[in-house]
JSON list of N, CA and C in Angstrom, two decimals:
[
{"chain": "A", "resi": 244, "resn": "ALA", "atom": "N", "xyz": [0.84, -1.18, 0.00]},
{"chain": "A", "resi": 244, "resn": "ALA", "atom": "CA", "xyz": [0.00, 0.00, 0.00]},
{"chain": "A", "resi": 244, "resn": "ALA", "atom": "C", "xyz": [0.89, 1.24, 0.00]},
{"chain": "A", "resi": 245, "resn": "ALA", "atom": "N", "xyz": [0.40, 2.28, -0.64]},
{"chain": "A", "resi": 245, "resn": "ALA", "atom": "CA", "xyz": [1.15, 3.54, -0.70]},
{"chain": "A", "resi": 245, "resn": "ALA", "atom": "C", "xyz": [0.18, 4.68, -0.96]},
{"chain": "A", "resi": 246, "resn": "HIS", "atom": "N", "xyz": [0.56, 5.87, -0.52]},
{"chain": "A", "resi": 246, "resn": "HIS", "atom": "CA", "xyz": [-0.22, 7.07, -0.81]},
{"chain": "A", "resi": 246, "resn": "HIS", "atom": "C", "xyz": [0.36, 7.66, -2.09]},
{"chain": "A", "resi": 247, "resn": "ASP", "atom": "N", "xyz": [-0.49, 7.88, -3.10]},
{"chain": "A", "resi": 247, "resn": "ASP", "atom": "CA", "xyz": [0.00, 8.35, -4.40]},
{"chain": "A", "resi": 247, "resn": "ASP", "atom": "C", "xyz": [-0.28, 9.83, -4.65]},
{"chain": "A", "resi": 248, "resn": "GLY", "atom": "N", "xyz": [-0.59, 10.57, -3.62]},
{"chain": "A", "resi": 248, "resn": "GLY", "atom": "CA", "xyz": [-0.89, 11.99, -3.78]},
{"chain": "A", "resi": 248, "resn": "GLY", "atom": "C", "xyz": [-2.38, 12.26, -3.93]},
{"chain": "A", "resi": 249, "resn": "GLU", "atom": "N", "xyz": [-3.12, 11.25, -4.36]},
{"chain": "A", "resi": 249, "resn": "GLU", "atom": "CA", "xyz": [-4.57, 11.39, -4.51]},
{"chain": "A", "resi": 249, "resn": "GLU", "atom": "C", "xyz": [-5.33, 10.56, -3.49]},
{"chain": "A", "resi": 250, "resn": "GLY", "atom": "N", "xyz": [-4.67, 9.57, -2.93]},
{"chain": "A", "resi": 250, "resn": "GLY", "atom": "CA", "xyz": [-5.32, 8.69, -1.96]},
{"chain": "A", "resi": 250, "resn": "GLY", "atom": "C", "xyz": [-4.46, 7.46, -1.72]},
{"chain": "A", "resi": 251, "resn": "LEU", "atom": "N", "xyz": [-5.02, 6.52, -1.01]},
{"chain": "A", "resi": 251, "resn": "LEU", "atom": "CA", "xyz": [-4.31, 5.29, -0.69]},
{"chain": "A", "resi": 251, "resn": "LEU", "atom": "C", "xyz": [-4.47, 4.31, -1.84]},
{"chain": "A", "resi": 252, "resn": "ARG", "atom": "N", "xyz": [-3.37, 3.71, -2.29]},
{"chain": "A", "resi": 252, "resn": "ARG", "atom": "CA", "xyz": [-3.40, 2.72, -3.36]},
{"chain": "A", "resi": 252, "resn": "ARG", "atom": "C", "xyz": [-2.93, 1.40, -2.78]},
{"chain": "A", "resi": 253, "resn": "VAL", "atom": "N", "xyz": [-3.75, 0.36, -2.94]},
{"chain": "A", "resi": 253, "resn": "VAL", "atom": "CA", "xyz": [-3.46, -0.96, -2.40]},
{"chain": "A", "resi": 253, "resn": "VAL", "atom": "C", "xyz": [-3.44, -1.95, -3.56]},
{"chain": "A", "resi": 254, "resn": "VAL", "atom": "N", "xyz": [-2.41, -2.80, -3.59]},
{"chain": "A", "resi": 254, "resn": "VAL", "atom": "CA", "xyz": [-2.32, -3.86, -4.59]},
{"chain": "A", "resi": 254, "resn": "VAL", "atom": "C", "xyz": [-2.35, -5.18, -3.85]},
{"chain": "A", "resi": 255, "resn": "ASP", "atom": "N", "xyz": [-3.20, -6.09, -4.31]},
{"chain": "A", "resi": 255, "resn": "ASP", "atom": "CA", "xyz": [-3.38, -7.36, -3.63]},
{"chain": "A", "resi": 255, "resn": "ASP", "atom": "C", "xyz": [-3.60, -8.45, -4.67]},
{"chain": "A", "resi": 256, "resn": "THR", "atom": "N", "xyz": [-3.35, -9.70, -4.30]},
{"chain": "A", "resi": 256, "resn": "THR", "atom": "CA", "xyz": [-3.57, -10.84, -5.18]},
{"chain": "A", "resi": 256, "resn": "THR", "atom": "C", "xyz": [-4.54, -11.79, -4.51]},
{"chain": "A", "resi": 257, "resn": "TRP", "atom": "N", "xyz": [-5.55, -12.22, -5.25]},
{"chain": "A", "resi": 257, "resn": "TRP", "atom": "CA", "xyz": [-6.58, -13.11, -4.73]},
{"chain": "A", "resi": 257, "resn": "TRP", "atom": "C", "xyz": [-6.63, -14.38, -5.56]},
{"chain": "A", "resi": 258, "resn": "GLU", "atom": "N", "xyz": [-7.01, -15.49, -4.95]},
{"chain": "A", "resi": 258, "resn": "GLU", "atom": "CA", "xyz": [-7.15, -16.76, -5.66]},
{"chain": "A", "resi": 258, "resn": "GLU", "atom": "C", "xyz": [-8.21, -16.65, -6.75]},
{"chain": "A", "resi": 259, "resn": "THR", "atom": "N", "xyz": [-9.35, -16.01, -6.43]},
{"chain": "A", "resi": 259, "resn": "THR", "atom": "CA", "xyz": [-10.43, -15.86, -7.40]},
{"chain": "A", "resi": 259, "resn": "THR", "atom": "C", "xyz": [-11.10, -14.51, -7.21]},
{"chain": "A", "resi": 260, "resn": "ALA", "atom": "N", "xyz": [-11.80, -14.07, -8.25]},
{"chain": "A", "resi": 260, "resn": "ALA", "atom": "CA", "xyz": [-12.57, -12.83, -8.16]},
{"chain": "A", "resi": 260, "resn": "ALA", "atom": "C", "xyz": [-13.68, -12.96, -7.13]},
{"chain": "A", "resi": 261, "resn": "ALA", "atom": "N", "xyz": [-14.24, -14.17, -7.00]},
{"chain": "A", "resi": 261, "resn": "ALA", "atom": "CA", "xyz": [-15.30, -14.40, -6.01]},
{"chain": "A", "resi": 261, "resn": "ALA", "atom": "C", "xyz": [-14.79, -14.21, -4.59]},
{"chain": "A", "resi": 262, "resn": "HIS", "atom": "N", "xyz": [-13.56, -14.66, -4.31]},
{"chain": "A", "resi": 262, "resn": "HIS", "atom": "CA", "xyz": [-12.98, -14.45, -2.98]},
{"chain": "A", "resi": 262, "resn": "HIS", "atom": "C", "xyz": [-12.83, -12.95, -2.69]},
{"chain": "A", "resi": 263, "resn": "PHE", "atom": "N", "xyz": [-12.36, -12.22, -3.69]},
{"chain": "A", "resi": 263, "resn": "PHE", "atom": "CA", "xyz": [-12.19, -10.78, -3.52]},
{"chain": "A", "resi": 263, "resn": "PHE", "atom": "C", "xyz": [-13.55, -10.11, -3.29]},
{"chain": "A", "resi": 264, "resn": "GLN", "atom": "N", "xyz": [-14.55, -10.47, -4.08]},
{"chain": "A", "resi": 264, "resn": "GLN", "atom": "CA", "xyz": [-15.88, -9.87, -3.94]},
{"chain": "A", "resi": 264, "resn": "GLN", "atom": "C", "xyz": [-16.46, -10.14, -2.56]},
{"chain": "A", "resi": 265, "resn": "GLN", "atom": "N", "xyz": [-16.24, -11.34, -2.04]},
{"chain": "A", "resi": 265, "resn": "GLN", "atom": "CA", "xyz": [-16.71, -11.67, -0.69]},
{"chain": "A", "resi": 265, "resn": "GLN", "atom": "C", "xyz": [-16.02, -10.77, 0.34]},
{"chain": "A", "resi": 266, "resn": "PHE", "atom": "N", "xyz": [-14.71, -10.54, 0.18]},
{"chain": "A", "resi": 266, "resn": "PHE", "atom": "CA", "xyz": [-13.97, -9.65, 1.07]},
{"chain": "A", "resi": 266, "resn": "PHE", "atom": "C", "xyz": [-14.54, -8.23, 1.02]},
{"chain": "A", "resi": 267, "resn": "VAL", "atom": "N", "xyz": [-14.80, -7.75, -0.19]},
{"chain": "A", "resi": 267, "resn": "VAL", "atom": "CA", "xyz": [-15.35, -6.40, -0.34]},
{"chain": "A", "resi": 267, "resn": "VAL", "atom": "C", "xyz": [-16.67, -6.27, 0.41]},
{"chain": "A", "resi": 268, "resn": "GLU", "atom": "N", "xyz": [-17.55, -7.26, 0.22]},
{"chain": "A", "resi": 268, "resn": "GLU", "atom": "CA", "xyz": [-18.89, -7.19, 0.82]},
{"chain": "A", "resi": 268, "resn": "GLU", "atom": "C", "xyz": [-18.89, -7.39, 2.33]},
{"chain": "A", "resi": 269, "resn": "THR", "atom": "N", "xyz": [-18.02, -8.27, 2.83]},
{"chain": "A", "resi": 269, "resn": "THR", "atom": "CA", "xyz": [-18.08, -8.62, 4.26]},
{"chain": "A", "resi": 269, "resn": "THR", "atom": "C", "xyz": [-17.07, -7.89, 5.13]},
{"chain": "A", "resi": 270, "resn": "ARG", "atom": "N", "xyz": [-16.01, -7.35, 4.54]},
{"chain": "A", "resi": 270, "resn": "ARG", "atom": "CA", "xyz": [-14.97, -6.71, 5.36]},
{"chain": "A", "resi": 270, "resn": "ARG", "atom": "C", "xyz": [-14.69, -5.26, 4.94]},
{"chain": "A", "resi": 271, "resn": "LEU", "atom": "N", "xyz": [-14.39, -5.05, 3.66]},
{"chain": "A", "resi": 271, "resn": "LEU", "atom": "CA", "xyz": [-13.97, -3.73, 3.21]},
{"chain": "A", "resi": 271, "resn": "LEU", "atom": "C", "xyz": [-15.07, -2.68, 3.35]},
{"chain": "A", "resi": 272, "resn": "MET", "atom": "N", "xyz": [-16.22, -2.91, 2.73]},
{"chain": "A", "resi": 272, "resn": "MET", "atom": "CA", "xyz": [-17.28, -1.90, 2.77]},
{"chain": "A", "resi": 272, "resn": "MET", "atom": "C", "xyz": [-17.82, -1.66, 4.17]},
{"chain": "A", "resi": 273, "resn": "PRO", "atom": "N", "xyz": [-18.01, -2.70, 5.00]},
{"chain": "A", "resi": 273, "resn": "PRO", "atom": "CA", "xyz": [-18.42, -2.41, 6.38]},
{"chain": "A", "resi": 273, "resn": "PRO", "atom": "C", "xyz": [-17.40, -1.52, 7.11]},
{"chain": "A", "resi": 274, "resn": "ALA", "atom": "N", "xyz": [-16.11, -1.71, 6.86]},
{"chain": "A", "resi": 274, "resn": "ALA", "atom": "CA", "xyz": [-15.09, -0.87, 7.49]},
{"chain": "A", "resi": 274, "resn": "ALA", "atom": "C", "xyz": [-15.15, 0.55, 6.96]},
{"chain": "A", "resi": 275, "resn": "VAL", "atom": "N", "xyz": [-15.36, 0.71, 5.65]},
{"chain": "A", "resi": 275, "resn": "VAL", "atom": "CA", "xyz": [-15.48, 2.05, 5.05]},
{"chain": "A", "resi": 275, "resn": "VAL", "atom": "C", "xyz": [-16.65, 2.79, 5.69]},
{"chain": "A", "resi": 276, "resn": "VAL", "atom": "N", "xyz": [-17.78, 2.11, 5.82]},
{"chain": "A", "resi": 276, "resn": "VAL", "atom": "CA", "xyz": [-18.97, 2.73, 6.43]},
{"chain": "A", "resi": 276, "resn": "VAL", "atom": "C", "xyz": [-18.71, 3.08, 7.89]},
{"chain": "A", "resi": 277, "resn": "LYS", "atom": "N", "xyz": [-18.12, 2.14, 8.64]},
{"chain": "A", "resi": 277, "resn": "LYS", "atom": "CA", "xyz": [-17.85, 2.37, 10.06]},
{"chain": "A", "resi": 277, "resn": "LYS", "atom": "C", "xyz": [-16.93, 3.56, 10.29]},
{"chain": "A", "resi": 278, "resn": "LEU", "atom": "N", "xyz": [-15.94, 3.73, 9.41]},
{"chain": "A", "resi": 278, "resn": "LEU", "atom": "CA", "xyz": [-15.00, 4.85, 9.53]},
{"chain": "A", "resi": 278, "resn": "LEU", "atom": "C", "xyz": [-15.58, 6.16, 9.01]},
{"chain": "A", "resi": 279, "resn": "GLY", "atom": "N", "xyz": [-16.72, 6.08, 8.34]},
{"chain": "A", "resi": 279, "resn": "GLY", "atom": "CA", "xyz": [-17.35, 7.29, 7.82]},
{"chain": "A", "resi": 279, "resn": "GLY", "atom": "C", "xyz": [-16.62, 7.89, 6.64]},
{"chain": "A", "resi": 280, "resn": "LEU", "atom": "N", "xyz": [-15.91, 7.05, 5.88]},
{"chain": "A", "resi": 280, "resn": "LEU", "atom": "CA", "xyz": [-15.19, 7.54, 4.71]},
{"chain": "A", "resi": 280, "resn": "LEU", "atom": "C", "xyz": [-16.18, 7.90, 3.61]},
{"chain": "A", "resi": 281, "resn": "PRO", "atom": "N", "xyz": [-15.96, 9.03, 2.94]},
{"chain": "A", "resi": 281, "resn": "PRO", "atom": "CA", "xyz": [-16.90, 9.44, 1.90]},
{"chain": "A", "resi": 281, "resn": "PRO", "atom": "C", "xyz": [-16.75, 8.59, 0.63]},
{"chain": "A", "resi": 282, "resn": "GLY", "atom": "N", "xyz": [-17.86, 8.35, -0.04]},
{"chain": "A", "resi": 282, "resn": "GLY", "atom": "CA", "xyz": [-17.83, 7.64, -1.31]},
{"chain": "A", "resi": 282, "resn": "GLY", "atom": "C", "xyz": [-17.49, 6.17, -1.16]},
{"chain": "A", "resi": 283, "resn": "GLU", "atom": "N", "xyz": [-17.20, 5.56, -2.31]},
{"chain": "A", "resi": 283, "resn": "GLU", "atom": "CA", "xyz": [-16.80, 4.16, -2.32]},
{"chain": "A", "resi": 283, "resn": "GLU", "atom": "C", "xyz": [-15.39, 4.05, -2.87]},
{"chain": "A", "resi": 284, "resn": "PRO", "atom": "N", "xyz": [-14.66, 3.02, -2.46]},
{"chain": "A", "resi": 284, "resn": "PRO", "atom": "CA", "xyz": [-13.31, 2.84, -3.01]},
{"chain": "A", "resi": 284, "resn": "PRO", "atom": "C", "xyz": [-13.38, 2.63, -4.53]},
{"chain": "A", "resi": 285, "resn": "GLN", "atom": "N", "xyz": [-12.40, 3.16, -5.23]},
{"chain": "A", "resi": 285, "resn": "GLN", "atom": "CA", "xyz": [-12.30, 2.93, -6.67]},
{"chain": "A", "resi": 285, "resn": "GLN", "atom": "C", "xyz": [-11.50, 1.64, -6.85]},
{"chain": "A", "resi": 286, "resn": "ILE", "atom": "N", "xyz": [-12.14, 0.62, -7.38]},
{"chain": "A", "resi": 286, "resn": "ILE", "atom": "CA", "xyz": [-11.51, -0.70, -7.50]},
{"chain": "A", "resi": 286, "resn": "ILE", "atom": "C", "xyz": [-11.23, -1.00, -8.96]},
{"chain": "A", "resi": 287, "resn": "GLU", "atom": "N", "xyz": [-9.99, -1.39, -9.24]},
{"chain": "A", "resi": 287, "resn": "GLU", "atom": "CA", "xyz": [-9.59, -1.84, -10.58]},
{"chain": "A", "resi": 287, "resn": "GLU", "atom": "C", "xyz": [-9.07, -3.26, -10.44]},
{"chain": "A", "resi": 288, "resn": "ILE", "atom": "N", "xyz": [-9.50, -4.13, -11.33]},
{"chain": "A", "resi": 288, "resn": "ILE", "atom": "CA", "xyz": [-9.08, -5.53, -11.28]},
{"chain": "A", "resi": 288, "resn": "ILE", "atom": "C", "xyz": [-8.30, -5.86, -12.55]},
{"chain": "A", "resi": 289, "resn": "PHE", "atom": "N", "xyz": [-7.14, -6.47, -12.35]},
{"chain": "A", "resi": 289, "resn": "PHE", "atom": "CA", "xyz": [-6.29, -6.90, -13.46]},
{"chain": "A", "resi": 289, "resn": "PHE", "atom": "C", "xyz": [-6.01, -8.38, -13.29]},
{"chain": "A", "resi": 290, "resn": "GLU", "atom": "N", "xyz": [-6.05, -9.12, -14.38]},
{"chain": "A", "resi": 290, "resn": "GLU", "atom": "CA", "xyz": [-5.75, -10.55, -14.33]},
{"chain": "A", "resi": 290, "resn": "GLU", "atom": "C", "xyz": [-4.24, -10.75, -14.22]},
{"chain": "A", "resi": 291, "resn": "ALA", "atom": "N", "xyz": [-3.83, -11.62, -13.31]},
{"chain": "A", "resi": 291, "resn": "ALA", "atom": "CA", "xyz": [-2.41, -11.96, -13.18]},
{"chain": "A", "resi": 291, "resn": "ALA", "atom": "C", "xyz": [-2.12, -13.09, -14.16]},
{"chain": "A", "resi": 292, "resn": "ILE", "atom": "N", "xyz": [-1.17, -12.88, -15.03]},
{"chain": "A", "resi": 292, "resn": "ILE", "atom": "CA", "xyz": [-0.80, -13.89, -16.02]},
{"chain": "A", "resi": 292, "resn": "ILE", "atom": "C", "xyz": [0.21, -14.86, -15.42]},
{"chain": "A", "resi": 293, "resn": "ASN", "atom": "N", "xyz": [1.23, -14.34, -14.80]},
{"chain": "A", "resi": 293, "resn": "ASN", "atom": "CA", "xyz": [2.26, -15.14, -14.13]},
{"chain": "A", "resi": 293, "resn": "ASN", "atom": "C", "xyz": [2.57, -14.50, -12.79]},
{"chain": "A", "resi": 294, "resn": "ILE", "atom": "N", "xyz": [2.80, -15.32, -11.79]},
{"chain": "A", "resi": 294, "resn": "ILE", "atom": "CA", "xyz": [3.18, -14.82, -10.47]},
{"chain": "A", "resi": 294, "resn": "ILE", "atom": "C", "xyz": [4.47, -15.52, -10.06]},
{"chain": "A", "resi": 295, "resn": "PHE", "atom": "N", "xyz": [5.48, -14.74, -9.67]},
{"chain": "A", "resi": 295, "resn": "PHE", "atom": "CA", "xyz": [6.74, -15.28, -9.19]},
{"chain": "A", "resi": 295, "resn": "PHE", "atom": "C", "xyz": [6.75, -15.12, -7.68]},
{"chain": "A", "resi": 296, "resn": "ALA", "atom": "N", "xyz": [6.62, -16.23, -6.97]},
{"chain": "A", "resi": 296, "resn": "ALA", "atom": "CA", "xyz": [6.60, -16.21, -5.51]},
{"chain": "A", "resi": 296, "resn": "ALA", "atom": "C", "xyz": [7.25, -17.49, -5.01]},
{"chain": "A", "resi": 297, "resn": "PRO", "atom": "N", "xyz": [8.59, -17.51, -4.92]},
{"chain": "A", "resi": 297, "resn": "PRO", "atom": "CA", "xyz": [9.29, -18.71, -4.47]},
{"chain": "A", "resi": 297, "resn": "PRO", "atom": "C", "xyz": [8.76, -19.18, -3.11]},
{"chain": "A", "resi": 298, "resn": "GLY", "atom": "N", "xyz": [8.51, -20.47, -3.00]},
{"chain": "A", "resi": 298, "resn": "GLY", "atom": "CA", "xyz": [8.04, -21.03, -1.74]},
{"chain": "A", "resi": 298, "resn": "GLY", "atom": "C", "xyz": [6.54, -21.05, -1.60]},
{"chain": "A", "resi": 299, "resn": "TYR", "atom": "N", "xyz": [5.82, -20.35, -2.48]},
{"chain": "A", "resi": 299, "resn": "TYR", "atom": "CA", "xyz": [4.35, -20.32, -2.41]},
{"chain": "A", "resi": 299, "resn": "TYR", "atom": "C", "xyz": [3.78, -21.47, -3.23]},
{"chain": "A", "resi": 300, "resn": "THR", "atom": "N", "xyz": [2.84, -22.18, -2.67]},
{"chain": "A", "resi": 300, "resn": "THR", "atom": "CA", "xyz": [2.12, -23.20, -3.43]},
{"chain": "A", "resi": 300, "resn": "THR", "atom": "C", "xyz": [0.63, -22.88, -3.36]},
{"chain": "A", "resi": 301, "resn": "SER", "atom": "N", "xyz": [-0.03, -22.90, -4.50]},
{"chain": "A", "resi": 301, "resn": "SER", "atom": "CA", "xyz": [-1.46, -22.58, -4.52]},
{"chain": "A", "resi": 301, "resn": "SER", "atom": "C", "xyz": [-2.25, -23.73, -3.95]},
{"chain": "A", "resi": 302, "resn": "LYS", "atom": "N", "xyz": [-3.46, -23.42, -3.55]},
{"chain": "A", "resi": 302, "resn": "LYS", "atom": "CA", "xyz": [-4.34, -24.43, -2.93]},
{"chain": "A", "resi": 302, "resn": "LYS", "atom": "C", "xyz": [-4.87, -25.38, -3.96]}
]
């Protein structure tokens, strides 16, 4: 995560889009509402073609 001058930018990797959507609905948006942050987060999704992560094994 980093502040880019316009706001907080977070990059994350998820096993599936469904897992990410569940996180947004059950964790992210409730936290945004609880903190009273204005608006909704701007979310951009990009498909990962290859991931280099030595020692990581997918489920």
